[in-house]
C-alpha positions as a printed NumPy array, in Angstrom:
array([[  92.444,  -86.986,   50.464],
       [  95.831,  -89.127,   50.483],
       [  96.255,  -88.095,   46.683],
       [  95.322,  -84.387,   47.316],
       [  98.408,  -84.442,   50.498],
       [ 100.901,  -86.381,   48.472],
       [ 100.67 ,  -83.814,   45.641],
       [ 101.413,  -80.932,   47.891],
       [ 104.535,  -82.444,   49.593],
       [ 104.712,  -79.24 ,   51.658],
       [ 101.967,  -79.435,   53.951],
       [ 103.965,  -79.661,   57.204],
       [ 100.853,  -78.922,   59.467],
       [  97.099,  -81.158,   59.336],
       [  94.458,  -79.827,   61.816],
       [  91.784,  -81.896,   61.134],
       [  88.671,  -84.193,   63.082],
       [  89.333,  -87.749,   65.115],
       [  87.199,  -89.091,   62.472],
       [  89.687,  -92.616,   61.308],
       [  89.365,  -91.755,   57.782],
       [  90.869,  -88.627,   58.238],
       [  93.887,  -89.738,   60.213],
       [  94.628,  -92.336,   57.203],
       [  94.255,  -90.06 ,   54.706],
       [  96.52 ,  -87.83 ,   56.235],
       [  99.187,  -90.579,   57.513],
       [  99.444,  -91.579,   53.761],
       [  99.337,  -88.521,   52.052],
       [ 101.683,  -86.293,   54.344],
       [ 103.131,  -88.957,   56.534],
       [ 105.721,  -85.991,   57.452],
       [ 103.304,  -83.287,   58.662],
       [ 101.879,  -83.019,   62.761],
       [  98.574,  -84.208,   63.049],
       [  96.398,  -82.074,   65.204],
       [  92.855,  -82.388,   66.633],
       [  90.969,  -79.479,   66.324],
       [  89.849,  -78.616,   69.794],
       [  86.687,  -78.397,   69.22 ],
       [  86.247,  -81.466,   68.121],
       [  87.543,  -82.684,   71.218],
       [  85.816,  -80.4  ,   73.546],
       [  82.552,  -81.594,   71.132],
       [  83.613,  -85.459,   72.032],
       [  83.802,  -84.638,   75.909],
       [  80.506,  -82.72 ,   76.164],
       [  78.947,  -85.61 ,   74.572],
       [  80.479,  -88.421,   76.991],
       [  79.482,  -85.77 ,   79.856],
       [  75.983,  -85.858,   78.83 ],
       [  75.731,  -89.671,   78.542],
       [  77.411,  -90.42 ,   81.708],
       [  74.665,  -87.902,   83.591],
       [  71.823,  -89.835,   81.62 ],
       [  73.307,  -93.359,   83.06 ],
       [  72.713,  -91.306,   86.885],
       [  70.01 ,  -89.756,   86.041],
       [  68.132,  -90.927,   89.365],
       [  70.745,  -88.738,   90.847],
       [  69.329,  -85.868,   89.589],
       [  66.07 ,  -86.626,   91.618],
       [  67.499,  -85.168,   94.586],
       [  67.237,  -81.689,   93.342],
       [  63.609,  -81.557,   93.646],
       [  61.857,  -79.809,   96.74 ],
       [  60.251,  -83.176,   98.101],
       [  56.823,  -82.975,   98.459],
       [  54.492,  -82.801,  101.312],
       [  54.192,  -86.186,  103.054],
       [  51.171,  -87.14 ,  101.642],
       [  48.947,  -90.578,  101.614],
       [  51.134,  -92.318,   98.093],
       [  47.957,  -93.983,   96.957],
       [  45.302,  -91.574,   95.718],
       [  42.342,  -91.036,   98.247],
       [  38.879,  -93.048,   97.628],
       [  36.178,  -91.814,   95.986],
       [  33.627,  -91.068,   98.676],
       [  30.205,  -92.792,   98.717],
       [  27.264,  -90.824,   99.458],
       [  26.22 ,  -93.828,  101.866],
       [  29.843,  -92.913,  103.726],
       [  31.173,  -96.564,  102.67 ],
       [  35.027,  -96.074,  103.131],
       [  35.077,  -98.489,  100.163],
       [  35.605,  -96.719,   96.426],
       [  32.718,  -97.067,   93.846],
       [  33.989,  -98.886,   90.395],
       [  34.754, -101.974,   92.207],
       [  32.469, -104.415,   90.65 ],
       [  32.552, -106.711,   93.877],
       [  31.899, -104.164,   96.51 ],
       [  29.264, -102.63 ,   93.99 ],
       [  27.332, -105.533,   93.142],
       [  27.052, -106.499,   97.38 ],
       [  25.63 , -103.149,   97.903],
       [  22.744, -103.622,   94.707],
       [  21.78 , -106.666,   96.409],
       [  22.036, -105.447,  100.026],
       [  19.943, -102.606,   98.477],
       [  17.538, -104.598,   96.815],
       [  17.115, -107.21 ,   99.816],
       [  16.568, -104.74 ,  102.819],
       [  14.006, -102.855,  100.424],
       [  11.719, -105.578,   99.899],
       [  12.196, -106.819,  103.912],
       [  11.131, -103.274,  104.364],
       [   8.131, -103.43 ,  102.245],
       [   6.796, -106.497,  103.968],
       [   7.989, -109.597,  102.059],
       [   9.22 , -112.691,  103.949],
       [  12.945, -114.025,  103.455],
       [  11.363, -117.23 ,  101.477],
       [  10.002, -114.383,   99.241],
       [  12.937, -111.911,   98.619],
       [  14.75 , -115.78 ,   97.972],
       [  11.978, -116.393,   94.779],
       [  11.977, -112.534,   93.48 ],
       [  16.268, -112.141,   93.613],
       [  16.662, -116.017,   92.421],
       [  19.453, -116.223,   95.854],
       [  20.053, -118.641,   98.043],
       [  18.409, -118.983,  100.929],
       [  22.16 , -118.252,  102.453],
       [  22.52 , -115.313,  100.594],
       [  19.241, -113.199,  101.325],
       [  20.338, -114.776,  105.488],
       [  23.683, -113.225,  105.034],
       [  22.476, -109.735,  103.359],
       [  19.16 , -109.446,  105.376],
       [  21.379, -109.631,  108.655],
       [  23.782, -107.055,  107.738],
       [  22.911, -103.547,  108.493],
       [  25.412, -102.101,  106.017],
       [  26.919, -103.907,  102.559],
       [  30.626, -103.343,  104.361],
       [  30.135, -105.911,  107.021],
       [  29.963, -108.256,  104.037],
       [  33.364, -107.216,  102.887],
       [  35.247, -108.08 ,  105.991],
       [  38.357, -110.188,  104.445],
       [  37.107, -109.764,  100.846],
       [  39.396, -108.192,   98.167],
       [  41.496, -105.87 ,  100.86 ],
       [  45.069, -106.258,  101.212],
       [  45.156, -109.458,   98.814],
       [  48.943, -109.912,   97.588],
       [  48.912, -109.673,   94.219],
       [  52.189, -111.308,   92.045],
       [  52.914, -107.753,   90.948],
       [  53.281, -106.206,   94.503],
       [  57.139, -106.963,   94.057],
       [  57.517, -104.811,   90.855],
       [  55.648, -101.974,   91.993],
       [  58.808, -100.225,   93.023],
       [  60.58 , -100.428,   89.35 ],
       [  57.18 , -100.009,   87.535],
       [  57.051,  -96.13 ,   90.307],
       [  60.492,  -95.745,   89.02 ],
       [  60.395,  -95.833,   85.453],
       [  56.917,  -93.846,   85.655],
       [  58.823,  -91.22 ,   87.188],
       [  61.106,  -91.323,   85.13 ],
       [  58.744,  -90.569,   82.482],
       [  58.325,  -94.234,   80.709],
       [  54.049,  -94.685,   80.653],
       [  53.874,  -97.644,   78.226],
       [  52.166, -100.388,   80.008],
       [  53.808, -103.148,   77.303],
       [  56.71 , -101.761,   77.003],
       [  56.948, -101.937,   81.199],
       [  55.414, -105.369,   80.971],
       [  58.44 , -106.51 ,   78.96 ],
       [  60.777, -104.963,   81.257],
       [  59.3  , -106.685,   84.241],
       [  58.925, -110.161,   82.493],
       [  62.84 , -110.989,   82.621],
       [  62.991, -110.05 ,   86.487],
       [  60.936, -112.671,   87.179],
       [  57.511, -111.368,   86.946],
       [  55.249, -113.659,   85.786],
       [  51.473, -112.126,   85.533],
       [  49.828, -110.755,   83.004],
       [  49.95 , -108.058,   80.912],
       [  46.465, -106.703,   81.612],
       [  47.616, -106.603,   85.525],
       [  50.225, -104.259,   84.642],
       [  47.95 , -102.126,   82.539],
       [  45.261, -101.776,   84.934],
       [  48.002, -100.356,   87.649],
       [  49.575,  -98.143,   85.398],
       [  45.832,  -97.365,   84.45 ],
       [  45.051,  -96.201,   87.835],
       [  48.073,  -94.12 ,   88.068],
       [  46.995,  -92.523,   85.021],
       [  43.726,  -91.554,   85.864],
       [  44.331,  -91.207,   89.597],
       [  45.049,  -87.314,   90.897],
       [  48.628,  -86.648,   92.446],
       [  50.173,  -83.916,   94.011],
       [  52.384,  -81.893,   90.707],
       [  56.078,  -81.535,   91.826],
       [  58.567,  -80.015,   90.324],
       [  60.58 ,  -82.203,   87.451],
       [  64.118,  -82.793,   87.804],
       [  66.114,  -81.432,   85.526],
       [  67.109,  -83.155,   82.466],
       [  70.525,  -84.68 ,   81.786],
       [  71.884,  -82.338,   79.062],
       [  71.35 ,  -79.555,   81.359],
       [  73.283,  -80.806,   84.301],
       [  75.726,  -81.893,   81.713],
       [  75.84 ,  -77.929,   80.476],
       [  76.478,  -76.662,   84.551],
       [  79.566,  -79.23 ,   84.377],
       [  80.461,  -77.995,   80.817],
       [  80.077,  -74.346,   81.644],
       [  83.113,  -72.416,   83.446],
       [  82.477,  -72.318,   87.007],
       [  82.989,  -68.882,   87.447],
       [  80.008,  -67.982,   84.922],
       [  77.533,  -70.589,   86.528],
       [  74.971,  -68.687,   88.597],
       [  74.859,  -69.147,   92.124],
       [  71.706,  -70.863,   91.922],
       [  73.195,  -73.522,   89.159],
       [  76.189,  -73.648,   91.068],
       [  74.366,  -74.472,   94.639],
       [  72.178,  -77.153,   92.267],
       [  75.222,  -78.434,   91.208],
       [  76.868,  -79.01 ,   94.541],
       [  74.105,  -80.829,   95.877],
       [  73.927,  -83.609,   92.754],
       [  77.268,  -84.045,   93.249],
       [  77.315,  -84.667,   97.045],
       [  74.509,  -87.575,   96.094],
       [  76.209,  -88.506,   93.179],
       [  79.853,  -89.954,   93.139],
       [  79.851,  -90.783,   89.714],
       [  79.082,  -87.371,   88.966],
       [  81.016,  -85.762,   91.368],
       [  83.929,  -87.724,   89.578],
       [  82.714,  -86.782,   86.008],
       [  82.57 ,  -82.99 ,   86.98 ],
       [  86.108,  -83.662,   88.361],
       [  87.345,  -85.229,   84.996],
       [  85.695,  -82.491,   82.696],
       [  86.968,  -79.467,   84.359],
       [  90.28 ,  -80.593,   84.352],
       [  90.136,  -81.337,   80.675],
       [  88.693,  -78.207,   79.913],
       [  91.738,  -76.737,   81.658],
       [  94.412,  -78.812,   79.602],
       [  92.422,  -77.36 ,   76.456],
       [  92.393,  -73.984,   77.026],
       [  96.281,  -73.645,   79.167],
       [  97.086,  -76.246,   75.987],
       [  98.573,  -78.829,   78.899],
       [  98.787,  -81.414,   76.409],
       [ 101.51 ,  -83.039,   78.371],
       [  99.329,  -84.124,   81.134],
       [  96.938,  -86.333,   78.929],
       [  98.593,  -89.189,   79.625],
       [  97.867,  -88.952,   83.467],
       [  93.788,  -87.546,   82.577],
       [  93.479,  -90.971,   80.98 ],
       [  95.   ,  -92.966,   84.328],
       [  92.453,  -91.159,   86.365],
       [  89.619,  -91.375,   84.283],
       [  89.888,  -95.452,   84.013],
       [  89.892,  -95.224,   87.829],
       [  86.313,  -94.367,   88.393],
       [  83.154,  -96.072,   87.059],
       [  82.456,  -93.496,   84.224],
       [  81.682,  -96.076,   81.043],
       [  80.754,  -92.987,   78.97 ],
       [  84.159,  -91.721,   79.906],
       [  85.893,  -94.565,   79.474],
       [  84.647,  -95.107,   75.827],
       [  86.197,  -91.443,   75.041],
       [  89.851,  -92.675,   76.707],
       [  89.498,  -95.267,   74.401],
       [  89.374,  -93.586,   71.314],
       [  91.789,  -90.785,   72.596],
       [  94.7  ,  -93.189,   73.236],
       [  94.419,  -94.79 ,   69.345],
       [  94.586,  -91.34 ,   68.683],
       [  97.08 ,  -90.034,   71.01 ],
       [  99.681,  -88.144,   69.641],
       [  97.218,  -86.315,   67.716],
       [  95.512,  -85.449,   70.609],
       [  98.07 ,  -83.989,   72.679],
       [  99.262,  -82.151,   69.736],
       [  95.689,  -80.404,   70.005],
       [  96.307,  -79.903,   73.222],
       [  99.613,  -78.76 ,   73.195],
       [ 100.089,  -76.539,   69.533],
       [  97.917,  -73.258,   68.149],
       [  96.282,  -74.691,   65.494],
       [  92.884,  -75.158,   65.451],
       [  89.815,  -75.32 ,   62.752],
       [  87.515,  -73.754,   64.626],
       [  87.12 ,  -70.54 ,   63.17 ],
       [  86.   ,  -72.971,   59.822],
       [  84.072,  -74.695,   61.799],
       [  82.213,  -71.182,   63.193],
       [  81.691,  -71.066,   58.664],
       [  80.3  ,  -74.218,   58.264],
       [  77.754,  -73.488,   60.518],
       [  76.149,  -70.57 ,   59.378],
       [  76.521,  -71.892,   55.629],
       [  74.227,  -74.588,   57.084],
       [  72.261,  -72.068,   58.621],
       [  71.472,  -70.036,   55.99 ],
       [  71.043,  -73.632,   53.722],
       [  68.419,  -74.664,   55.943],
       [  66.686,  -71.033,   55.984],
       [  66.005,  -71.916,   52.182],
       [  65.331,  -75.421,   52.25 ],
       [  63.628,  -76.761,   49.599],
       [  62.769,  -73.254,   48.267],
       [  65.719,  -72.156,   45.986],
       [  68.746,  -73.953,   44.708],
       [  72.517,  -73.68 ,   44.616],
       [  73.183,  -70.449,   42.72 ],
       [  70.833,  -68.438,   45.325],
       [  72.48 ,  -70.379,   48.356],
       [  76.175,  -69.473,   46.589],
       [  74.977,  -65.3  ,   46.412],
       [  73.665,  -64.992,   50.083],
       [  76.588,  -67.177,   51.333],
       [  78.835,  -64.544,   49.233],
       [  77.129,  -61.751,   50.778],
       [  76.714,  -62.742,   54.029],
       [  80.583,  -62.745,   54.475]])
C-alpha cells in the first residue's frame, strides 16, 4: 500500500478503516494527505462496544419482564395416593413405607411381632418402631427435611446463571468450585437435575443484548413507543446503561452534524463512567485521533464502497461453491 501512495504523490485525501496497517501504509506512502475514518467504520466500532457493554448488564435487562405470579419457587410434590405430603422417588421415605406396608400386613393377618421379626429379617426395634406407627410419616419426623446441605449457599448463583440460560451442570460445578464450594459434582447435577425435570411457570424471556443495544443504536425519534417505554425502564434500573445510551447518542450526533471538534470532550466523559466496553473504544480512538475527528469533521466517507462490497459478497455467497470467478465477475457486472 505504502509503494502504491508514494507512486501517486498526488493523493491529498485517504478515507480509509482504523485498521493499524492501514494508517502505516498511508503515513508512509502519502505522509502529506488527511487521513480520514470512514464513518462507518466508526459508527460499526461503537455499535459493537454498545452491544458488549449491554451483555456485561445483562441482569439489567431482567427487569423488563412482567414478573410472574407469586408462586411456591420449588416445584409442588408429587401427590401420594396414601395422601403422604412426602414426594415418591425418595428412596428413604419409599423404602419406610414398603416396610411399614409389609409389617402392618402381616400384624393384620395374624402373625406375632417375634414372627414379622423372622419373615422381614428386622430387628426386634424395627418391626416395635413400624408396628406402632399408624402411618410411614410419623417415622420421618426429623429425617431428611430441611437438612443443610454445603450447596445451599450457591443456590442463588447456580438460579442465576440457569436463568440466564447456562444448563451445564460441570461447567456450573467449575464455576462454583473457586467461590468456595467444596461438594461434589454429582450434588450439583442432581439440583440442576431437578430443575430440569421439575415443571415451572413459562415467563416471558428478557430480551437479548444486541437488541437493547439496537433501541440505543436506533434514532430515538424512529423507536416505537413500545421500544422506547422498554427502553426507559432498563435505563432507570440500569446506570451503566443509562450512561452508555447517554454516550452513544451523543456520538451518533457528532457523526451525523460532523462535530468532530467535540471528540476530545466525548472521550473525558466516557472515562468517567464504568463502561469497560467503552473505554476499550476511547482507547483506540485517541491513538487514532486526528484521523478520527477528521471523520468526524470532513465529507469524505467510503461508505457508498462499502454499500458494494456487500452485495459483491452477497451475490458470492449466493453461488458458493457452485460456479467460479468468471460467473461471479458477469452477475457482479450485471447486477450494477
Amino acid at each position: 500500500m505504502a509503494a502504491w501512495l508514494a507512486a501517486r504523490p498526488g493523493v491529498e485525501v485517504i478515507c480509509r478503516d482504523r485498521a493499524p496497517f492501514f494508517a502505516e501504509g498511508a503515513t508512509v506512502g502519502a505522509p502529506q494527505a488527511v487521513q480520514v475514518a470512514d464513518r462507518w467504520h466508526l459508527w460499526h466500532n461503537v455499535s459493537e462496544a454498545a452491544e458488549r457493554a449491554v451483555a456485561q448488564h445483562r441482569r439489567c435487562l431482567r427487569a423488563l419482564v412482567t414478573a410472574a405470579p407469586d408462586t411456591d419457587p420449588e416445584p409442588a410434590p408429587e401427590k401420594d395416593s396414601s395422601g403422604s405430603p412426602w414426594p415418591t422417588g425418595h428412596r428413604f421415605a419409599d423404602r419406610t413405607r414398603a416396610r411399614h406396608a409389609d409389617v402392618h400386613a402381616l400384624l393384620e393377618a395374624g402373625h406375632s411381632r417375634r414372627s414379622v421379626q423372622r419373615q422381614l429379617g428386622m430387628t426386634w426395634r424395627t418391626v416395635k418402631q413400624l408396628a406402632e406407627a399408624k402411618a410411614p410419616e410419623e417415622l420421618f419426623t426429623g429425617q431428611w427435611q430441611n437438612r443443610p446441605s454445603v450447596l445451599d449457599d450457591y443456590k442463588p448463583y447456580l438460579d442465576d446463571r440457569w436463568n440466564e440460560g447456562c444448563t451445564n451442570a460441570w461447567k456450573l460445578w467449575e464455576e462454583i468450585v473457586p467461590l468456595g464450594y467444596k461438594g461434589s459434582y454429582q450434588r450439583v447435577r442432581a439440583y440442576l437435575h431437578k430443575k430440569r425435570t421439575s415443571p415451572r411457570p413459562v415467563v416471558a424471556r428478557p430480551p437479548s443484548p444486541r437488541t437493547v443495544a439496537g433501541w440505543i443504536l436506533r434514532r430515538p425519534e424512529t423507536l416505537p413507543e413500545p421500544e422506547q417505554l422498554l427502553l426507559k425502564t432498563v435505563r432507570t434500573h440500569c446506570p451503566e446503561i443509562d450512561a452508555l445510551t447517554r454516550h452513544v447518542r451523543a456520538f451518533a450526533v457528532m457523526l451525523t452534524e460532523r462535530q468532530g471538534e467535540r471528540l476530545p470532550d466525548w472521550l473525558v466523559a466516557v472515562r468517567q463512567d464504568d463502561l469497560p466496553s467503552l473505554h476499550t473504544l476511547a482507547a483506540g480512538i485517541d491513538r487514532d485521533r486526528d484521523a478520527v475527528i477528521a471523520g468526524l469533521t470532513l465529507p469524505w466517507s467510503s461508505g457508498a464502497v462499502e454499500g458494494h462490497v456487500n452485495r459483491i459478497k452477497m451475490i458470492k455467497r449466493q453461488m458458493y461453491g457452485r460456479a467460479g470467478f468468471n460467473l461471479l465477475r458477469k452477475r457482479v457486472l450485471l447486477a450494477s
